[in-house]
XYZ file of C-alpha atoms in Angstrom:
555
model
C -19.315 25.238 17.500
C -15.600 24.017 17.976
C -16.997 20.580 19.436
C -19.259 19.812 16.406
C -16.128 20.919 14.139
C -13.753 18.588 15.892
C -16.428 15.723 15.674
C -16.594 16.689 12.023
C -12.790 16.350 11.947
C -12.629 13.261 13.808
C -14.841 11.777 11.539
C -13.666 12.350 8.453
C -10.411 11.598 10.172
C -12.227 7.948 11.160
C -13.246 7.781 7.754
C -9.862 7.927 5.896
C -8.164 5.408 8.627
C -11.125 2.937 7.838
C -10.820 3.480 4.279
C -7.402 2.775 4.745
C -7.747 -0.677 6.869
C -10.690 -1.627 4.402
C -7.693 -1.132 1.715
C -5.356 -3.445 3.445
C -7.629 -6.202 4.683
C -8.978 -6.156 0.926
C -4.985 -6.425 -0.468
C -4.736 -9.333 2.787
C -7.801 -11.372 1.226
C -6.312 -10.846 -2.385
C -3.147 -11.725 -1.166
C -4.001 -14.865 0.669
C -6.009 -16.662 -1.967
C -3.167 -15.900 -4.794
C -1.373 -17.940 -2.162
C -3.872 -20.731 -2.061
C -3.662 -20.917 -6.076
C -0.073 -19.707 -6.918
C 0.940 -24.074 -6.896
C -1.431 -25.088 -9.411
C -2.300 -22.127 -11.288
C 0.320 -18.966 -10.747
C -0.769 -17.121 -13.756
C -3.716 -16.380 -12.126
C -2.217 -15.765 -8.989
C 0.302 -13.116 -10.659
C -2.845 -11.244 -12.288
C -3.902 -11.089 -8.575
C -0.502 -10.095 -6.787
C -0.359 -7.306 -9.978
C -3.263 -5.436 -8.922
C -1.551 -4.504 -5.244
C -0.067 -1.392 -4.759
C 2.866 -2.534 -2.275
C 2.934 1.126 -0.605
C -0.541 0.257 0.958
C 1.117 -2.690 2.887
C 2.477 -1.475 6.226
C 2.514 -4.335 8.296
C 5.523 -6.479 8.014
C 4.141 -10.267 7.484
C 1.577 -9.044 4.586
C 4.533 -7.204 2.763
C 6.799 -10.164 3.712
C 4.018 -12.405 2.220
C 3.560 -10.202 -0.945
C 7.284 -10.192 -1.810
C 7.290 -13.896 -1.318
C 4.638 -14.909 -3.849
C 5.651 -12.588 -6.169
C 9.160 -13.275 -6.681
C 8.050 -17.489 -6.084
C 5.362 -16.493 -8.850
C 8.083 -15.395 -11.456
C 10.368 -18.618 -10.483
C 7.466 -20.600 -11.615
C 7.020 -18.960 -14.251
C 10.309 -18.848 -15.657
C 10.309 -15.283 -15.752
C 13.295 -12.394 -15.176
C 13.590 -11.812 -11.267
C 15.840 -9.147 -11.970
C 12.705 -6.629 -10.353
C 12.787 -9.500 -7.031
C 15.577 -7.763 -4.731
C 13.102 -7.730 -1.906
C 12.357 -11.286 -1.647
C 15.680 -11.368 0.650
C 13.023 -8.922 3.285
C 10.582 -11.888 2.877
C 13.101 -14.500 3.435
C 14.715 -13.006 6.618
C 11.398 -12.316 7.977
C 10.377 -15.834 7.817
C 14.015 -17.202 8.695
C 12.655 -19.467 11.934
C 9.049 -18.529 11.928
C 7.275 -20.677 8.943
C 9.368 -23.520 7.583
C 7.502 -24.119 4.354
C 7.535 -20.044 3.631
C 11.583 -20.157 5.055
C 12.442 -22.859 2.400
C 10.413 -21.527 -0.732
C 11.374 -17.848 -0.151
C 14.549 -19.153 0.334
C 14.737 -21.080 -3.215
C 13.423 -17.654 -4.359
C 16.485 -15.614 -2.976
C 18.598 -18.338 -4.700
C 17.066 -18.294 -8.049
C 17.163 -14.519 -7.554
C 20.988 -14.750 -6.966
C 21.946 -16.837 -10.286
C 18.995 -13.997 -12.471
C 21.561 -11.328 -11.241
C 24.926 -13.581 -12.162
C 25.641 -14.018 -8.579
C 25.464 -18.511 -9.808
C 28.441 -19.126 -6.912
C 26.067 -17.530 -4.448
C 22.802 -19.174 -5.571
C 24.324 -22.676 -5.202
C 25.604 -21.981 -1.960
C 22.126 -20.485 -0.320
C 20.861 -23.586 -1.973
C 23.063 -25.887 -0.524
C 22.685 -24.372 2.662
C 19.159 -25.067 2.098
C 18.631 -28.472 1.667
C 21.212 -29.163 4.200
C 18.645 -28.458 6.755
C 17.251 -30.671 8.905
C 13.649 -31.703 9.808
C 12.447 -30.749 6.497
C 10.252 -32.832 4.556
C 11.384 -34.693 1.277
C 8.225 -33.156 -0.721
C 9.013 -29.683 0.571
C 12.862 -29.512 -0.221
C 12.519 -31.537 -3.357
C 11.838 -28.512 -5.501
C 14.839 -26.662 -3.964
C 17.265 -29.681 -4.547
C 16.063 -30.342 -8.109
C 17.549 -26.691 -9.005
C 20.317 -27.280 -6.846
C 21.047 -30.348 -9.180
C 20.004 -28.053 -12.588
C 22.284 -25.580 -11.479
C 25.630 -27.729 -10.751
C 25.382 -29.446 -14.154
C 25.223 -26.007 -16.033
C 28.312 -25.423 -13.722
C 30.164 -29.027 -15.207
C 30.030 -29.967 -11.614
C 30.970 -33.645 -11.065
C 32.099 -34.940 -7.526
C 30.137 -31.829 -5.414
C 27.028 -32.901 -7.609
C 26.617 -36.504 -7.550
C 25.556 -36.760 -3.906
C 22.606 -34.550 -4.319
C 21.624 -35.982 -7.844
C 21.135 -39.232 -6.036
C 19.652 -37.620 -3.475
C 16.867 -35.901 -5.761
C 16.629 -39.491 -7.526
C 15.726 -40.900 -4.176
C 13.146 -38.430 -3.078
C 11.500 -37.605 -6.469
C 8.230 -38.992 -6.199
C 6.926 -38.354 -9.980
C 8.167 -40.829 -12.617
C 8.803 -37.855 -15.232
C 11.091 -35.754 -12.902
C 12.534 -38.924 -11.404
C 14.238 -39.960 -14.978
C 15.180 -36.339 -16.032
C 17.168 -36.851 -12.453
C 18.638 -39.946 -12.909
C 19.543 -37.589 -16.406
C 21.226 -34.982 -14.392
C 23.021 -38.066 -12.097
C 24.398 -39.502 -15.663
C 25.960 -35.989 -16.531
C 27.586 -35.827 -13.079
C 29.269 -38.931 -14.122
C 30.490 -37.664 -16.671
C 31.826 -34.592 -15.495
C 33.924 -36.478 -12.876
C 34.756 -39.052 -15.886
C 32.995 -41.600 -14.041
C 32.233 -42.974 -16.812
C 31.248 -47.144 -16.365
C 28.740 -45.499 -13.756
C 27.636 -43.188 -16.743
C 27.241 -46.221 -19.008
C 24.858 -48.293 -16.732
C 22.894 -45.160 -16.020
C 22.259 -45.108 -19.829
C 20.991 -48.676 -20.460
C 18.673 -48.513 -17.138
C 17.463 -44.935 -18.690
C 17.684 -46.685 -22.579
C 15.679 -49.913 -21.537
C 13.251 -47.843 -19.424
C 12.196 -45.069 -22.408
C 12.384 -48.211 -24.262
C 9.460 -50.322 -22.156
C 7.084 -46.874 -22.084
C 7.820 -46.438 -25.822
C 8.914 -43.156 -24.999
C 10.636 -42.466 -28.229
C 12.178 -38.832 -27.831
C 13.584 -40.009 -24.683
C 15.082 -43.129 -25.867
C 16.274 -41.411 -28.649
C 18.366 -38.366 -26.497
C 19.411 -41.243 -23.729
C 21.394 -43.278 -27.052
C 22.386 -39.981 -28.274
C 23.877 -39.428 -24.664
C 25.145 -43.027 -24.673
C 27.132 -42.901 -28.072
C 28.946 -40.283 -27.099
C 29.942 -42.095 -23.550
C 31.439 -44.693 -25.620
C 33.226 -42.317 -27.665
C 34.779 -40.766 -24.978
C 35.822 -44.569 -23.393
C 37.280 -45.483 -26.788
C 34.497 -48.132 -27.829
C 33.875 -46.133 -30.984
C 32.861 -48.874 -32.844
C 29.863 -49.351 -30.262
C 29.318 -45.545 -30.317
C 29.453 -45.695 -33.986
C 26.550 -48.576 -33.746
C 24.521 -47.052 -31.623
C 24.251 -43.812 -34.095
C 23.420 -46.093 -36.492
C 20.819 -48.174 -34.944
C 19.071 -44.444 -33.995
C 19.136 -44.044 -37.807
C 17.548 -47.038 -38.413
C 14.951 -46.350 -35.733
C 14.033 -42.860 -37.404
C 14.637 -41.117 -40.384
C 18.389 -40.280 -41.755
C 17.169 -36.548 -41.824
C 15.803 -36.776 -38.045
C 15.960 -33.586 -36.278
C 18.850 -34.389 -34.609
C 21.004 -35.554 -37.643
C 23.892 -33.076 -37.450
C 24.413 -34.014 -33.673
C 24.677 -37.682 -34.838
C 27.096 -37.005 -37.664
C 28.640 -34.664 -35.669
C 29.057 -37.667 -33.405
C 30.424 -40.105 -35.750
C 33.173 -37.173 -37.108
C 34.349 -37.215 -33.960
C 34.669 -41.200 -33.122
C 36.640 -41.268 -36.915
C 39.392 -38.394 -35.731
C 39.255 -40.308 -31.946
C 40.390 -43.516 -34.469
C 43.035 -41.530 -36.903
C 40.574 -41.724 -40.100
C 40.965 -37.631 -41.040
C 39.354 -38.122 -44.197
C 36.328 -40.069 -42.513
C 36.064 -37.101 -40.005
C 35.909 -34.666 -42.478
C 33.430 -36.027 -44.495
C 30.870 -36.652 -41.978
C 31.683 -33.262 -40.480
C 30.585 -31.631 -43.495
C 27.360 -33.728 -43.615
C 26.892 -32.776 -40.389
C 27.375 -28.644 -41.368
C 24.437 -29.205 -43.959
C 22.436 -30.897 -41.814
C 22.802 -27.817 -39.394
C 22.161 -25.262 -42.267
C 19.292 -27.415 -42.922
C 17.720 -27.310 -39.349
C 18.970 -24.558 -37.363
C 19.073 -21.854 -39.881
C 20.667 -18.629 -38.850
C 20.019 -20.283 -35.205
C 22.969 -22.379 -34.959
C 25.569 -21.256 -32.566
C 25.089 -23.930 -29.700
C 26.292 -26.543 -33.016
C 29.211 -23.957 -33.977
C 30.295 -23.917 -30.698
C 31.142 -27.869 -31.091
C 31.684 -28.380 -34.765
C 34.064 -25.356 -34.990
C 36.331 -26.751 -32.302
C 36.135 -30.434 -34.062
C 37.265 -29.017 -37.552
C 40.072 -27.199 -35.956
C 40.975 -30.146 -34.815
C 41.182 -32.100 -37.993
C 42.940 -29.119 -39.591
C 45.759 -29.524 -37.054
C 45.559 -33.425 -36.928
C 46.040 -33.062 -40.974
C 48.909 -30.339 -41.266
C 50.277 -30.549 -38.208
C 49.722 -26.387 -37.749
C 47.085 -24.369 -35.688
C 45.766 -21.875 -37.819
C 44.837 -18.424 -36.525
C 41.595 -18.408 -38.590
C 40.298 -21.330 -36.991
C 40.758 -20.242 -33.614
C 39.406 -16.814 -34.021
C 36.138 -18.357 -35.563
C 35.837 -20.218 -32.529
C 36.499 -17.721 -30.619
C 33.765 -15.884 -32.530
C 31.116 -18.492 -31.781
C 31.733 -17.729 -28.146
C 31.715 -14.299 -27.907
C 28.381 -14.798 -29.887
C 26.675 -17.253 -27.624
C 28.143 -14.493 -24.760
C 26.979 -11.749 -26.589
C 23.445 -13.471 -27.082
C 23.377 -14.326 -23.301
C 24.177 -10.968 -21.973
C 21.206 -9.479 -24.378
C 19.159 -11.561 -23.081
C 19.976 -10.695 -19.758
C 19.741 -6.974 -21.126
C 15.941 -7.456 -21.944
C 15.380 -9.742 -18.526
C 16.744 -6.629 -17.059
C 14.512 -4.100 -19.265
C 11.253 -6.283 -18.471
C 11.846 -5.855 -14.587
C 12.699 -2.157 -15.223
C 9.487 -2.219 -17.201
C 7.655 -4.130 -14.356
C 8.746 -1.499 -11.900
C 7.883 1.218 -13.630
C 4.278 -0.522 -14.057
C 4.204 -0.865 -10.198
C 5.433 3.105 -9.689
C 2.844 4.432 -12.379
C 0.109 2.540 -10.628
C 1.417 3.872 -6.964
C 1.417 7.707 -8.445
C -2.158 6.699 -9.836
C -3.128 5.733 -6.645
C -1.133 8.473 -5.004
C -3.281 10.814 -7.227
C -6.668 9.427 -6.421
C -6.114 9.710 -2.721
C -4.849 13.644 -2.921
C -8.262 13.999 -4.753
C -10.271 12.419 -2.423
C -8.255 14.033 0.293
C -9.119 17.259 -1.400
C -12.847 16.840 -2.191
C -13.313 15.713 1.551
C -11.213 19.012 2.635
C -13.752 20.888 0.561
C -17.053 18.782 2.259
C -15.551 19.265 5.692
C -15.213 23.047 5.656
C -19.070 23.033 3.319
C -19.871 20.881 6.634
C -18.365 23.119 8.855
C -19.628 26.398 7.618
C -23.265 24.831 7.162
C -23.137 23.866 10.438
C -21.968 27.216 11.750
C -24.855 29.112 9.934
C -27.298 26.950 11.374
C -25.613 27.316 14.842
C -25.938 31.247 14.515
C -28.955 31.291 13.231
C -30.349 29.423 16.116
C -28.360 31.553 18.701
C -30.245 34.233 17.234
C -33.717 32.747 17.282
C -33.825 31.515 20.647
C -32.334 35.112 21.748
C -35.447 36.266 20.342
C -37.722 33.722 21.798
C -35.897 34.557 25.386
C -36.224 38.946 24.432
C -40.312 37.886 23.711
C -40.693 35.885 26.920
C -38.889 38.437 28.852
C -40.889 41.090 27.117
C -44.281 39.524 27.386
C -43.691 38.909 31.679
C -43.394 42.272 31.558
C -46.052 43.159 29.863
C -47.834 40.485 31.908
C -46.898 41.440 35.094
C -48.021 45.426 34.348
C -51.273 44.453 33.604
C -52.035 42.668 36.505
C -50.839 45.296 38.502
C -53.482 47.523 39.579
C -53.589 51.005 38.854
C -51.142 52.996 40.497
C -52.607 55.715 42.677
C -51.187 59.749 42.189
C -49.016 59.391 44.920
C -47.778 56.332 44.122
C -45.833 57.515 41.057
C -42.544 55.964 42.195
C -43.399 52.393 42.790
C -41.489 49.105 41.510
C -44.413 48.705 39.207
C -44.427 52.511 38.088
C -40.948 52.126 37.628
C -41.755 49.132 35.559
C -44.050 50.740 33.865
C -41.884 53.895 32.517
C -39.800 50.758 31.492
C -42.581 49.279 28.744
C -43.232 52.488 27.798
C -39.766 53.351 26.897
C -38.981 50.358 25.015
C -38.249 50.597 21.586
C -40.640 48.181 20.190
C -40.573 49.358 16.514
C -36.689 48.305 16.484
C -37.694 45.511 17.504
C -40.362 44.297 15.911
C -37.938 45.387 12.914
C -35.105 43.641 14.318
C -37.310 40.238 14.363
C -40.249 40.633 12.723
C -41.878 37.620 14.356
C -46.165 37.692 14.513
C -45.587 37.357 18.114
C -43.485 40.325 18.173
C -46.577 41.772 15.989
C -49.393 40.662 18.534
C -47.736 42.194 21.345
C -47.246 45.697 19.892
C -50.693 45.536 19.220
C -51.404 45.091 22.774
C -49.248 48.069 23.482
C -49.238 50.084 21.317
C -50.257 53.130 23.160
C -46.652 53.064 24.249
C -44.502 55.838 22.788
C -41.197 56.968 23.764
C -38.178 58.917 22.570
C -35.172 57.265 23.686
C -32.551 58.658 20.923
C -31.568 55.616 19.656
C -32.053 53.201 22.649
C -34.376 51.029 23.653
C -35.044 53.279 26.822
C -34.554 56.551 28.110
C -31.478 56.144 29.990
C -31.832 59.837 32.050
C -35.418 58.718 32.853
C -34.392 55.364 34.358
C -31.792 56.966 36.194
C -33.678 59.943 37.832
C -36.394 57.121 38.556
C -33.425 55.018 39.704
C -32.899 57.716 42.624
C -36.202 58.600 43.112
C -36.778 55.039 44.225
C -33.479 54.214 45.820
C -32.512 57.287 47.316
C -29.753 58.306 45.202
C -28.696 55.500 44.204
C -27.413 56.329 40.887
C -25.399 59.835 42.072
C -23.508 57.970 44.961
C -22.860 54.864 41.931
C -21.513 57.660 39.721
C -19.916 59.409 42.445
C -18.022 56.248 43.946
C -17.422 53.966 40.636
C -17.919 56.360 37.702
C -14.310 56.064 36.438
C -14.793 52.162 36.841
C -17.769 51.076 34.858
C -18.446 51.723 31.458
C -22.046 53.233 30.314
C -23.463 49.784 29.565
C -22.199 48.525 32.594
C -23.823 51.371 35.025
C -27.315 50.557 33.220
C -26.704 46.595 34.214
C -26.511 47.433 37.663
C -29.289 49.703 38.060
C -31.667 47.763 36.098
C -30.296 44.599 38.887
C -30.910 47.111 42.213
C -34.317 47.921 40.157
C -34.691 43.445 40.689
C -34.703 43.277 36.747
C -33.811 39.632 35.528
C -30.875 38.724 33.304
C -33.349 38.151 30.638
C -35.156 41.239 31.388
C -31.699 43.216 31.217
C -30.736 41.712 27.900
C -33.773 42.864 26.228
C -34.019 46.046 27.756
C -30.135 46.985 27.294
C -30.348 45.422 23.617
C -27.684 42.648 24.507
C -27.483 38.760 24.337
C -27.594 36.592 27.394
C -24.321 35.897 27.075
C -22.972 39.437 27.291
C -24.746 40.203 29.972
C -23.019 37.754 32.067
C -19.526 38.926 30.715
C -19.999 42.191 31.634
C -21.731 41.074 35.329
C -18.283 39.063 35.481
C -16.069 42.600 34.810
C -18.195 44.583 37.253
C -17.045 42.059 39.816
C -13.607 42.328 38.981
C -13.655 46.500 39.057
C -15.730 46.702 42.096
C -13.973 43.956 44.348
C -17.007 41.779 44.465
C -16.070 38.519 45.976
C -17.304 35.564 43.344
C -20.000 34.350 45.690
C -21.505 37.370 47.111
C -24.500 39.029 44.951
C -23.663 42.417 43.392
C -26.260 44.247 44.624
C -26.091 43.482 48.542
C -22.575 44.248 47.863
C -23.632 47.805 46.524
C -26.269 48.511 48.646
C -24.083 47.481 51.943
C -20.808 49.747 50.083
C -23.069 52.821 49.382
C -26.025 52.830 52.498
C -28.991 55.475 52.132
């Protein structure tokens, strides 16, 4: 019974681990062919990395993996990595083991750096990055073009140019080679490099130009105008605003930047009035356009009409300054909300993840539970039918036994007067003192029926037993001279009742079958109590009980 519960156990046992590794080599498919699509299509690839519950993943390279793609899925994406603190797990696992995985989870860490305002730390993982060695062009390319995005939010100049012409020289698609060259031209003019700035513009101005791209041409002479400005050449600057005016509409979307433009070449030449007017042009061109969505413009035209204010009376006035200051604190206020709801989404995101985990957590206590509940249905079941098979083959031996017996009396012949006290008489009083009726009661088998039938001239009053205990015992010493006195006299404080009858019914050559169906006890017991008798008598383990008797109490 405890074997075939412990196989039960094991196998549930088997059955939960292998549930368990079917779970994770299902999330390790999953996880490998978001991988395969996350470069060309990473939507799909998020819905896939989404439907993993992390807690599942206990080896190291499938959670380093998971992390990886997911916070590399968001960086494609353009999405808040505010929720991506474990892509740094991912990136020191793969720190010398897989160079593609060691760059791009690296890139991630970065990008993860300048999502949590850490921008001095981003730039310097990146630089570290694409300072490396060996690496292919295509594969640090990516890294190198947000190194470059990065250091011209930053107004870098001198630190930046070498890697914008770097990324210029390694870009391999047209698009992304010109919004380089872009980034290269606003280096050089952070460092006030500006002749280098100039050239940049006509090669950029003449290229847009030849592939009639028009919005680019158009920001590239926007860009260039205000180089000149800033060399002095407003009079070129103020040309080429108005040759972009004559190329599109006066009310073009970018109007107020171009006045804006041309305000500022007039105060850069002394004409105030000049300034002012196309400043205010400008403001209702920016009303006109941006709506309530005009703070990037405020930022600039606030700072140019405080400027003419001061150029005209000669005074800074407090007003001006804290309306500037205003604009500021609103494009910082703006920022920081948006950072708020960045924040909120990956708060959002992670409580997505931990309600899914507790779901899952939930389903596998139920499970657990409803397999607790078939293991001990299993168990019991199994028990029952265990018992109830003990009990029929106990029967089957007691019939067997009981039908030798029966057997073996009737081919003995009759027993002649004077041999009243024979192994077969004494065999005889046996049968006839059974208590077949219990039986028969006890297991009311039709083989149990036949052979009362066949004796049922037997009749007996045994008080309970199966046989009359006095009878066997007086027949006991009839046949083996005492036998039963000297046992009582020599052992009686040793043996129990059922374990005197045992003995005599062995000395009487009775089998252990034969004793468990006369004595009313299972197999089992019998050898129990055969196993005590040795230990109160002093029977060594392998001499037989009886010679031991027979040679401790002689006729």
């Amino acid at each position: 019974m405890m074997r075939q519960t412990l196989y039960v156990i094991l196998a549930v046992i088997a059955l939960s681990i292998a549930s368990c590794s079917d779970l994770a080599d299902r999330f390790d498919k999953e996880i490998n062919e978001a991988e395969k699509i996350m470069q060309d299509n990473p939507d799909s690839a998020m819905t896939m990395l989404d439907r993993i519950d992390p807690s599942y993943l206990k080896a190291d390279s499938l959670r380093a993996k998971y992390y990886y793609l997911l916070a590399f899925g968001h960086m494609k994406q353009n999405r808040s990595m505010i929720g991506d603190s474990l892509i740094v797990f991912a990136h020191k696992y793969y720190n010398g083991k897989d160079v593609v995985k060691d760059v791009r989870s690296g890139t991630a860490y970065a990008w993860y750096k300048f999502w949590v305002g850490d921008t001095p730390g981003a730039i310097a993982m990146l630089d570290s990055i694409v300072s490396l060695s060996n690496v292919p062009d295509s594969l640090v390319a990516p890294t190198l073009r947000i190194r470059v995005l990065l250091g011209v939010s930053e107004y870098q100049g001198e630190t930046l140019i070498p890697f914008a012409k770097r990324l210029v020289a390694i870009e391999s698609d047209t698009l992304r080679q010109i919004e380089a060259k872009y980034m290269l031209l606003s280096a050089y003019e952070n460092t006030e490099k500006l002749d280098s700035a100039l050239l940049l513009s006509e090669e950029l101005i003449d290229y847009a130009r030849s592939h009639k791209w028009g919005d680019k041409q158009f920001m590239f002479e926007l860009e260039q105008a205000q180089i000149l400005g800033e060399m002095g050449r407003t009079d070129e600057s103020n040309r080429v605003v108005e040759g972009i005016f004559r190329n599109s509409s006066p009310d073009n979307g970018a109007a107020d930047y171009l006045h804006l433009q041309l305000a500022l070449n007039a105060l850069n030449s002394g004409n105030l009035s000049l300034a002012t007017k196309e400043l205010a042009i400008a403001d209702s061109f920016a009303v006109e356009f941006r709506k309530e969505d005009d703070t990037y413009y405020r930022s600039y035209s606030n700072l140019l009409r405080t400027m003419i204010d001061f150029k005209q009376n000669g005074k800074m006035k407090l007003g001006h300054v804290n309306g500037f200051n205003n604009r500021q604190q609103e494009r910082y206020n703006r920022a920081k909300a948006s950072q708020w709801e960045s924040e909120r989404s990956a708060l959002q995101q992670q409580s997505r993840a931990l309600a899914l985990k507790t779901e899952s957590q939930h389903k596998t206590v139920v499970i657990l539970v409803i397999a607790l509940f078939a293991l001990i249905i299993v168990v019991s079941a199994v028990w029952i039918i265990r018992q109830r098979r003990l009990r029929e083959r106990e029967n089957e031996e007691r019939a067997e036994a009981l039908q030798k017996m029966v057997d073996e009396l009737k081919s003995a012949p009759d027993p002649k007067p004077t041999e009243g006290h024979t192994p077969e008489a004494l065999r005889r009083a046996m049968l006839q003192q059974l208590g077949i009726i219990k039986m028969v009661a006890e297991t009311p088998t039709e083989q149990n029926r036949e052979m009362l039938r066949k004796i049922s001239s037997i009749e007996s009053d045994t008080q309970g037993e199966l046989v009359n205990w006095d009878n066997v015992y007086e027949v006991i010493n009839t046949l083996y001279s005492g036998f039963y006195d000297r046992l009582r006299s020599d052992y009686g404080e040793l043996l129990s009742p059922k374990e005197t009858q045992i003995i005599v019914l062995m000395v009487a050559g009775f089998s252990t079958k034969e004793i468990s169906v006369i004595t009313g006890q299972t197999t089992s017991t019998i050898y129990v109590r055969k196993s005590s008798i040795r230990k109160k008598l002093g029977v060594p383990e392998k001499e037989d009980i009886v010679a031991f008797l027979r040679e401790k109490t002689p006729h």
